[in-house]
Amino acid sequence: MPNILEVNIERLVAKCEEKTYFEIPFKVPENVSKIEVSYSYKRREIKRDETGDEFSRKINVVDIAIRDESKTFRGWSGSERLYFYITENESTPGYIRGIINEGEWAIILGAYKIQEKGCRVSLNIKFTLKERILLKGDLHVHSIHSDGKYEVPDLIKLAKLHEMDYMFLTDHNTFSQCEEIKSSDSLVVIPGMEWTHYNGHCNFLGVKNPIKNFVSNDKDKTIEIMKEAKANGALITLNHPHCQYCGWKWGFDVPFHAMEIWNGPMKKSEYDAVEWWNSKLIEGERIPIVGGSDSHKNELLRMIGTPTTFLYSYSRGQSDIIDAIKNGHSFVSYKVNGPIIEFSVGKAIMGDCIDLRENKIGLVKVENVGFKDEIKLISDKGIEKIYEVNEESTKTFTFEVEKRKFYRIEVWREILPKMLTLVSISNPIYIRKWIDEKY
């Protein structure tokens, strides 16, 4: 059940306030994902005429609107609606969706018509607080705006069909597709662009217009473009870095936030990317990983959500989705109903960094596992232990956290006879070095 806070306010509107607007301030707490407002008042009275017939007449008419903590108007519905809501992705018609910041907001009431004795207005305000939820999505899809076969509305329909919670539109060297975005809390569609060059591709995610021009003929210009995208708020992922045909050849000393180690079906280039990434973790780097289908059309092994990037996000809002990717609060599974990894040490989850003295026991739970699946606990020392699945559909185990740089989880499955394949991989939980000791 959602964690909801509720505030009730009453205000007597006097006859002398008729034809004026006035504010009723209220405090919005931190970490709110949804605001709901309802109000009531006596609008009509029932009377009988001389013949005994009943009729009603308006005695009070009170309009309603809302503004946020920056005193910016966020919507109005006059007296036509007694309820409205706002989230980051959607809102009641007449209201402006967007991030809900902590601070002093205000209901704006307009006293259009008030009876002589005044009108008592009752307000109910509900805040849905953020809490970590698991979202499924695809960070890499193409439409007819570049070399894809999908129209954007069809992409959105297919994403819903494939049970995605979020999807980024990432056409090559353009962001015209972002003009067709229709986002909602059921499917969060987020702007993106795949910057495409003969020496490598990367995604600019989360903003509609990340750069002014895509053209680069040298590394300095490439870095300049990436810095521009980052400065404009884009999250940058390096795509299919070890692909034989369009791998990343600019080097890894460029500004980026995450690495797409899984693109489409699992193959040699993906294993090479995982091996490279693991070597960087051993060296002490922290690089979040993601996956993307790179789907251009509806085809076997490269449909939307193959692979799926699962996010532990604080809400369905775009900003929280971006934060979850950037912080590595995620794992990648080969399909939407593939193995689901829960991995924690105390309150820390994948992507977090812990102090070994405070957190000593790791907990791993993997759902949607199959017979003879292998779950590997991996650290900078290599494979710590392999847990084999028997008849259970969920495997749970604990381990003692030792002096390591990180721990992470992989799930392997025999997709073809006598051939184990990586089907799910987590971001690591990192461990701080002890202040008084070195590894």
PDB file of N, CA, C and O in Angstrom, residues 8-17 20-25 40-41 62 109 111 114 118-123:
ATOM      1  N   ASN A   8      -6.301  18.108   6.286  1.00  0.00           N
ATOM      2  CA  ASN A   8      -7.650  18.658   6.126  1.00  0.00           C
ATOM      3  C   ASN A   8      -7.671  20.117   6.585  1.00  0.00           C
ATOM      4  O   ASN A   8      -7.144  20.443   7.653  1.00  0.00           O
ATOM      5  N   ILE A   9      -8.253  20.968   5.760  1.00  0.00           N
ATOM      6  CA  ILE A   9      -8.320  22.402   6.054  1.00  0.00           C
ATOM      7  C   ILE A   9      -9.744  22.893   5.829  1.00  0.00           C
ATOM      8  O   ILE A   9     -10.386  22.499   4.842  1.00  0.00           O
ATOM      9  N   GLU A  10     -10.247  23.732   6.722  1.00  0.00           N
ATOM     10  CA  GLU A  10     -11.554  24.368   6.525  1.00  0.00           C
ATOM     11  C   GLU A  10     -11.370  25.876   6.465  1.00  0.00           C
ATOM     12  O   GLU A  10     -10.541  26.449   7.186  1.00  0.00           O
ATOM     13  N   ARG A  11     -12.155  26.500   5.620  1.00  0.00           N
ATOM     14  CA  ARG A  11     -12.066  27.964   5.469  1.00  0.00           C
ATOM     15  C   ARG A  11     -13.472  28.522   5.271  1.00  0.00           C
ATOM     16  O   ARG A  11     -14.194  28.080   4.372  1.00  0.00           O
ATOM     17  N   LEU A  12     -13.860  29.449   6.111  1.00  0.00           N
ATOM     18  CA  LEU A  12     -15.138  30.129   5.950  1.00  0.00           C
ATOM     19  C   LEU A  12     -14.919  31.330   5.032  1.00  0.00           C
ATOM     20  O   LEU A  12     -14.159  32.244   5.355  1.00  0.00           O
ATOM     21  N   VAL A  13     -15.566  31.292   3.883  1.00  0.00           N
ATOM     22  CA  VAL A  13     -15.460  32.384   2.912  1.00  0.00           C
ATOM     23  C   VAL A  13     -16.599  33.359   3.182  1.00  0.00           C
ATOM     24  O   VAL A  13     -17.782  32.994   3.118  1.00  0.00           O
ATOM     25  N   ALA A  14     -16.265  34.591   3.502  1.00  0.00           N
ATOM     26  CA  ALA A  14     -17.286  35.592   3.837  1.00  0.00           C
ATOM     27  C   ALA A  14     -17.883  36.220   2.575  1.00  0.00           C
ATOM     28  O   ALA A  14     -17.264  36.230   1.518  1.00  0.00           O
ATOM     29  N   LYS A  15     -19.077  36.752   2.721  1.00  0.00           N
ATOM     30  CA  LYS A  15     -19.756  37.422   1.601  1.00  0.00           C
ATOM     31  C   LYS A  15     -18.907  38.574   1.062  1.00  0.00           C
ATOM     32  O   LYS A  15     -18.863  38.817  -0.152  1.00  0.00           O
ATOM     33  N   CYS A  16     -18.192  39.251   1.943  1.00  0.00           N
ATOM     34  CA  CYS A  16     -17.378  40.392   1.517  1.00  0.00           C
ATOM     35  C   CYS A  16     -16.176  39.986   0.657  1.00  0.00           C
ATOM     36  O   CYS A  16     -15.529  40.833   0.041  1.00  0.00           O
ATOM     37  N   GLU A  17     -15.869  38.666   0.625  1.00  0.00           N
ATOM     38  CA  GLU A  17     -14.758  38.176  -0.195  1.00  0.00           C
ATOM     39  C   GLU A  17     -15.206  37.777  -1.602  1.00  0.00           C
ATOM     40  O   GLU A  17     -14.388  37.348  -2.415  1.00  0.00           O
ATOM     41  N   THR A  20     -13.285  37.781  -5.315  1.00  0.00           N
ATOM     42  CA  THR A  20     -11.842  37.911  -5.065  1.00  0.00           C
ATOM     43  C   THR A  20     -11.201  36.519  -5.036  1.00  0.00           C
ATOM     44  O   THR A  20     -11.880  35.498  -4.871  1.00  0.00           O
ATOM     45  N   TYR A  21      -9.879  36.507  -5.210  1.00  0.00           N
ATOM     46  CA  TYR A  21      -9.076  35.285  -5.062  1.00  0.00           C
ATOM     47  C   TYR A  21      -8.255  35.398  -3.782  1.00  0.00           C
ATOM     48  O   TYR A  21      -7.809  36.490  -3.405  1.00  0.00           O
ATOM     49  N   PHE A  22      -8.005  34.285  -3.132  1.00  0.00           N
ATOM     50  CA  PHE A  22      -7.160  34.282  -1.946  1.00  0.00           C
ATOM     51  C   PHE A  22      -6.493  32.908  -1.811  1.00  0.00           C
ATOM     52  O   PHE A  22      -6.971  31.897  -2.326  1.00  0.00           O
ATOM     53  N   GLU A  23      -5.345  32.898  -1.146  1.00  0.00           N
ATOM     54  CA  GLU A  23      -4.560  31.681  -1.010  1.00  0.00           C
ATOM     55  C   GLU A  23      -4.796  31.000   0.333  1.00  0.00           C
ATOM     56  O   GLU A  23      -5.014  31.664   1.346  1.00  0.00           O
ATOM     57  N   ILE A  24      -4.724  29.672   0.307  1.00  0.00           N
ATOM     58  CA  ILE A  24      -4.695  28.870   1.529  1.00  0.00           C
ATOM     59  C   ILE A  24      -3.395  28.075   1.491  1.00  0.00           C
ATOM     60  O   ILE A  24      -3.280  27.078   0.776  1.00  0.00           O
ATOM     61  N   PRO A  25      -2.364  28.532   2.194  1.00  0.00           N
ATOM     62  CA  PRO A  25      -1.056  27.859   2.122  1.00  0.00           C
ATOM     63  C   PRO A  25      -1.068  26.515   2.838  1.00  0.00           C
ATOM     64  O   PRO A  25      -1.832  26.294   3.783  1.00  0.00           O
ATOM     65  N   SER A  40     -15.001  20.514  -0.984  1.00  0.00           N
ATOM     66  CA  SER A  40     -16.467  20.447  -0.967  1.00  0.00           C
ATOM     67  C   SER A  40     -17.014  21.694  -0.275  1.00  0.00           C
ATOM     68  O   SER A  40     -16.358  22.304   0.567  1.00  0.00           O
ATOM     69  N   TYR A  41     -18.213  22.041  -0.674  1.00  0.00           N
ATOM     70  CA  TYR A  41     -18.925  23.159  -0.055  1.00  0.00           C
ATOM     71  C   TYR A  41     -20.390  23.045  -0.485  1.00  0.00           C
ATOM     72  O   TYR A  41     -20.728  22.279  -1.408  1.00  0.00           O
ATOM     73  N   VAL A  62     -17.443  28.364  -5.892  1.00  0.00           N
ATOM     74  CA  VAL A  62     -16.052  28.592  -5.474  1.00  0.00           C
ATOM     75  C   VAL A  62     -15.118  27.916  -6.468  1.00  0.00           C
ATOM     76  O   VAL A  62     -15.185  26.699  -6.667  1.00  0.00           O
ATOM     77  N   LEU A 109      -8.311  29.852  -3.968  1.00  0.00           N
ATOM     78  CA  LEU A 109      -9.765  29.813  -4.086  1.00  0.00           C
ATOM     79  C   LEU A 109     -10.264  31.122  -4.682  1.00  0.00           C
ATOM     80  O   LEU A 109      -9.752  32.202  -4.366  1.00  0.00           O
ATOM     81  N   ALA A 111     -13.737  33.241  -5.029  1.00  0.00           N
ATOM     82  CA  ALA A 111     -15.111  33.341  -4.508  1.00  0.00           C
ATOM     83  C   ALA A 111     -16.004  34.018  -5.552  1.00  0.00           C
ATOM     84  O   ALA A 111     -16.234  35.233  -5.500  1.00  0.00           O
ATOM     85  N   ILE A 114     -21.086  33.966  -3.339  1.00  0.00           N
ATOM     86  CA  ILE A 114     -21.141  33.566  -1.934  1.00  0.00           C
ATOM     87  C   ILE A 114     -22.451  34.057  -1.335  1.00  0.00           C
ATOM     88  O   ILE A 114     -22.835  35.220  -1.516  1.00  0.00           O
ATOM     89  N   GLY A 118     -22.168  33.504   4.244  1.00  0.00           N
ATOM     90  CA  GLY A 118     -20.847  32.942   4.002  1.00  0.00           C
ATOM     91  C   GLY A 118     -20.913  31.488   3.557  1.00  0.00           C
ATOM     92  O   GLY A 118     -21.975  30.854   3.543  1.00  0.00           O
ATOM     93  N   CYS A 119     -19.761  30.947   3.181  1.00  0.00           N
ATOM     94  CA  CYS A 119     -19.690  29.576   2.667  1.00  0.00           C
ATOM     95  C   CYS A 119     -18.493  28.863   3.295  1.00  0.00           C
ATOM     96  O   CYS A 119     -17.355  29.345   3.207  1.00  0.00           O
ATOM     97  N   ARG A 120     -18.738  27.727   3.909  1.00  0.00           N
ATOM     98  CA  ARG A 120     -17.654  26.955   4.510  1.00  0.00           C
ATOM     99  C   ARG A 120     -17.106  25.972   3.473  1.00  0.00           C
ATOM    100  O   ARG A 120     -17.855  25.127   2.956  1.00  0.00           O
ATOM    101  N   VAL A 121     -15.810  26.073   3.197  1.00  0.00           N
ATOM    102  CA  VAL A 121     -15.142  25.201   2.215  1.00  0.00           C
ATOM    103  C   VAL A 121     -14.243  24.226   2.966  1.00  0.00           C
ATOM    104  O   VAL A 121     -13.432  24.627   3.805  1.00  0.00           O
ATOM    105  N   SER A 122     -14.374  22.939   2.657  1.00  0.00           N
ATOM    106  CA  SER A 122     -13.537  21.891   3.258  1.00  0.00           C
ATOM    107  C   SER A 122     -12.557  21.370   2.210  1.00  0.00           C
ATOM    108  O   SER A 122     -12.969  20.969   1.108  1.00  0.00           O
ATOM    109  N   LEU A 123     -11.292  21.396   2.549  1.00  0.00           N
ATOM    110  CA  LEU A 123     -10.231  20.931   1.653  1.00  0.00           C
ATOM    111  C   LEU A 123      -9.589  19.673   2.207  1.00  0.00           C
ATOM    112  O   LEU A 123      -9.327  19.573   3.423  1.00  0.00           O
TER     113      LEU A 123
END
